[in-house]
Amino acid sequence: MIEGRCLCGAVRIRAEGLAGTMSACFCANCQRWGGGIQMGLDARGATRVTGPVKIYRATPFSERAWCDTCGSSLWLKDDDGPHEFCPGLFDNAGGAELTHVVYADRKPAGFDFAGVPDRISKADYESNNPFVPEGDMP
Ligand SMILES: [Zn+2]
Ligand SMILES: [Zn+2]
């Protein structure tokens, strides 16, 4: 069992397993819902979700879910498919690797992570900005 949670901890996820790979999507819906990019990590086997989950019927064939307390995006799910969880719900993105980009031709021109020259480490960021120690999170 792999466990994940939202930002506030009210929603808890237990998955029998997770895919070893994840996707990023640049379709218009995912860009709006995910704040620019949406990443997905398929569940494998049984899943159990508890907490204040809200569901939005995004299309006639799929739903998107979020935590009603903190607003964390939780999943995208086609009616006949597995939960496609947001990787950030799991420590280290469940160990998955980004292997494919969907709607790649719709990526905003300014999104090029590989070419970003200014990369700031956790230590450097936290030495100059307010932050919450990870151990203090719920
Ligand atoms: Zn929450
Ligand atoms: Zn999409």
mmCIF file of C-alpha atoms and ligand atoms in Angstrom:
data_model
loop_
_atom_site.group_PDB
_atom_site.id
_atom_site.type_symbol
_atom_site.label_atom_id
_atom_site.label_comp_id
_atom_site.label_asym_id
_atom_site.label_seq_id
_atom_site.Cartn_x
_atom_site.Cartn_y
_atom_site.Cartn_z
ATOM 1 C CA MET A 1 0.000 0.000 0.000
ATOM 2 C CA ILE A 2 1.155 3.475 -0.878
ATOM 3 C CA GLU A 3 -0.239 6.411 1.053
ATOM 4 C CA GLY A 4 -0.732 9.971 -0.051
ATOM 5 C CA ARG A 5 -2.479 13.075 1.209
ATOM 6 C CA CYS A 6 -3.565 16.579 0.299
ATOM 7 C CA LEU A 7 -1.917 19.747 1.601
ATOM 8 C CA CYS A 8 -4.063 20.001 4.760
ATOM 9 C CA GLY A 9 -4.124 16.250 5.429
ATOM 10 C CA ALA A 10 -7.925 15.965 5.489
ATOM 11 C CA VAL A 11 -7.931 13.760 2.391
ATOM 12 C CA ARG A 12 -6.006 10.507 2.690
ATOM 13 C CA ILE A 13 -5.340 8.174 -0.203
ATOM 14 C CA ARG A 14 -4.289 4.562 -0.041
ATOM 15 C CA ALA A 15 -3.430 2.842 -3.301
ATOM 16 C CA GLU A 16 -2.486 -0.761 -3.772
ATOM 17 C CA GLY A 17 0.096 0.453 -6.247
ATOM 18 C CA LEU A 18 1.044 3.243 -8.600
ATOM 19 C CA ALA A 19 2.319 3.226 -12.140
ATOM 20 C CA GLY A 20 6.042 3.745 -12.418
ATOM 21 C CA THR A 21 5.459 6.420 -15.012
ATOM 22 C CA MET A 22 3.535 9.681 -15.078
ATOM 23 C CA SER A 23 2.229 12.068 -17.666
ATOM 24 C CA ALA A 24 1.944 15.796 -18.102
ATOM 25 C CA CYS A 25 -0.946 17.287 -20.054
ATOM 26 C CA PHE A 26 -1.264 20.641 -21.767
ATOM 27 C CA CYS A 27 -4.867 20.389 -22.947
ATOM 28 C CA ALA A 28 -6.880 23.537 -22.232
ATOM 29 C CA ASN A 29 -8.797 21.878 -19.359
ATOM 30 C CA CYS A 30 -5.646 20.625 -17.648
ATOM 31 C CA GLN A 31 -3.916 23.989 -18.001
ATOM 32 C CA ARG A 32 -6.818 25.729 -16.291
ATOM 33 C CA TRP A 33 -7.361 23.112 -13.607
ATOM 34 C CA GLY A 34 -3.717 22.476 -12.830
ATOM 35 C CA GLY A 35 -2.641 26.087 -12.830
ATOM 36 C CA GLY A 36 -0.540 25.762 -15.970
ATOM 37 C CA ILE A 37 0.312 22.091 -16.243
ATOM 38 C CA GLN A 38 -1.399 18.975 -14.975
ATOM 39 C CA MET A 39 0.489 15.830 -14.124
ATOM 40 C CA GLY A 40 -1.031 12.396 -13.661
ATOM 41 C CA LEU A 41 0.038 9.154 -12.028
ATOM 42 C CA ASP A 42 -2.193 6.125 -12.591
ATOM 43 C CA ALA A 43 -3.267 4.006 -9.632
ATOM 44 C CA ARG A 44 -2.817 0.248 -9.890
ATOM 45 C CA GLY A 45 -5.243 -2.056 -8.113
ATOM 46 C CA ALA A 46 -7.628 -1.020 -5.361
ATOM 47 C CA THR A 47 -7.679 2.517 -4.007
ATOM 48 C CA ARG A 48 -9.290 3.959 -0.905
ATOM 49 C CA VAL A 49 -9.907 7.664 -0.439
ATOM 50 C CA THR A 50 -11.233 9.290 2.738
ATOM 51 C CA GLY A 51 -11.958 12.912 3.560
ATOM 52 C CA PRO A 52 -13.848 15.911 2.168
ATOM 53 C CA VAL A 53 -13.590 15.156 -1.559
ATOM 54 C CA LYS A 54 -15.444 17.302 -4.087
ATOM 55 C CA ILE A 55 -16.055 16.095 -7.619
ATOM 56 C CA TYR A 56 -16.439 18.153 -10.777
ATOM 57 C CA ARG A 57 -17.878 16.442 -13.859
ATOM 58 C CA ALA A 58 -15.378 17.976 -16.250
ATOM 59 C CA THR A 59 -16.587 16.152 -19.364
ATOM 60 C CA PRO A 60 -19.348 13.639 -20.191
ATOM 61 C CA PHE A 61 -16.777 10.858 -19.637
ATOM 62 C CA SER A 62 -14.560 12.079 -16.796
ATOM 63 C CA GLU A 63 -14.374 13.727 -13.407
ATOM 64 C CA ARG A 64 -11.856 15.839 -11.510
ATOM 65 C CA ALA A 65 -11.629 15.886 -7.732
ATOM 66 C CA TRP A 66 -10.183 18.179 -5.072
ATOM 67 C CA CYS A 67 -10.038 18.579 -1.299
ATOM 68 C CA ASP A 68 -12.892 20.776 -0.119
ATOM 69 C CA THR A 69 -10.788 22.084 2.780
ATOM 70 C CA CYS A 70 -7.495 23.110 1.174
ATOM 71 C CA GLY A 71 -8.292 22.940 -2.550
ATOM 72 C CA SER A 72 -5.546 20.486 -3.484
ATOM 73 C CA SER A 73 -6.178 18.841 -6.843
ATOM 74 C CA LEU A 74 -6.572 15.093 -6.262
ATOM 75 C CA TRP A 75 -7.332 13.255 -9.472
ATOM 76 C CA LEU A 76 -8.662 13.109 -12.985
ATOM 77 C CA LYS A 77 -10.587 9.927 -13.740
ATOM 78 C CA ASP A 78 -12.222 8.667 -16.896
ATOM 79 C CA ASP A 79 -15.376 6.678 -16.114
ATOM 80 C CA ASP A 80 -13.782 3.465 -17.378
ATOM 81 C CA GLY A 81 -10.227 4.192 -16.229
ATOM 82 C CA PRO A 82 -8.131 4.203 -13.066
ATOM 83 C CA HIS A 83 -7.677 7.191 -10.780
ATOM 84 C CA GLU A 84 -5.051 9.400 -12.368
ATOM 85 C CA PHE A 85 -3.728 10.938 -9.172
ATOM 86 C CA CYS A 86 -1.798 14.170 -8.917
ATOM 87 C CA PRO A 87 1.763 12.941 -8.291
ATOM 88 C CA GLY A 88 2.445 15.548 -5.614
ATOM 89 C CA LEU A 89 0.025 13.810 -3.259
ATOM 90 C CA PHE A 90 2.682 11.131 -2.754
ATOM 91 C CA ASP A 91 6.184 11.569 -1.364
ATOM 92 C CA ASN A 92 8.708 11.804 -4.203
ATOM 93 C CA ALA A 93 5.808 11.525 -6.703
ATOM 94 C CA GLY A 94 5.453 7.864 -5.768
ATOM 95 C CA GLY A 95 8.890 7.252 -7.283
ATOM 96 C CA ALA A 96 7.424 7.631 -10.772
ATOM 97 C CA GLU A 97 9.224 9.039 -13.778
ATOM 98 C CA LEU A 98 7.766 11.564 -16.241
ATOM 99 C CA THR A 99 7.654 9.660 -19.521
ATOM 100 C CA HIS A 100 5.079 11.340 -21.729
ATOM 101 C CA VAL A 101 3.562 14.732 -22.455
ATOM 102 C CA VAL A 102 0.029 14.839 -23.830
ATOM 103 C CA TYR A 103 -1.152 17.745 -25.991
ATOM 104 C CA ALA A 104 2.548 18.523 -26.275
ATOM 105 C CA ASP A 105 1.892 20.815 -29.218
ATOM 106 C CA ARG A 106 -0.319 22.960 -26.947
ATOM 107 C CA LYS A 107 2.418 23.699 -24.400
ATOM 108 C CA PRO A 108 2.688 27.449 -23.823
ATOM 109 C CA ALA A 109 5.730 28.786 -25.662
ATOM 110 C CA GLY A 110 7.279 30.040 -22.430
ATOM 111 C CA PHE A 111 7.250 26.630 -20.705
ATOM 112 C CA ASP A 112 10.653 25.064 -21.105
ATOM 113 C CA PHE A 113 11.828 23.605 -17.808
ATOM 114 C CA ALA A 114 14.966 22.115 -19.306
ATOM 115 C CA GLY A 115 16.089 25.552 -20.425
ATOM 116 C CA VAL A 116 15.402 27.417 -17.179
ATOM 117 C CA PRO A 117 18.753 28.906 -16.154
ATOM 118 C CA ASP A 118 17.865 30.041 -12.624
ATOM 119 C CA ARG A 119 17.534 26.944 -10.405
ATOM 120 C CA ILE A 120 17.230 27.630 -6.673
ATOM 121 C CA SER A 121 17.805 24.884 -4.104
ATOM 122 C CA LYS A 122 15.658 24.327 -1.004
ATOM 123 C CA ALA A 123 18.477 25.640 1.209
ATOM 124 C CA ASP A 124 19.033 28.761 -0.864
ATOM 125 C CA TYR A 125 15.309 29.509 -1.089
ATOM 126 C CA GLU A 126 14.697 28.999 2.617
ATOM 127 C CA SER A 127 17.674 31.173 3.617
ATOM 128 C CA ASN A 128 15.973 34.199 2.029
ATOM 129 C CA ASN A 129 12.202 33.549 2.218
ATOM 130 C CA PRO A 130 9.535 32.578 4.761
ATOM 131 C CA PHE A 131 8.763 28.849 4.680
ATOM 132 C CA VAL A 132 7.100 26.085 6.676
ATOM 133 C CA PRO A 133 9.468 23.308 7.840
ATOM 134 C CA GLU A 134 8.319 20.063 6.218
ATOM 135 C CA GLY A 135 8.063 18.342 9.605
ATOM 136 C CA ASP A 136 5.480 20.927 10.701
ATOM 137 C CA MET A 137 3.043 20.042 7.915
ATOM 138 C CA PRO A 138 0.015 17.920 8.842
HETATM 139 ZN ZN ZN B 1 -6.885 19.184 2.038
HETATM 140 ZN ZN ZN B 2 -5.501 17.288 -20.216
#
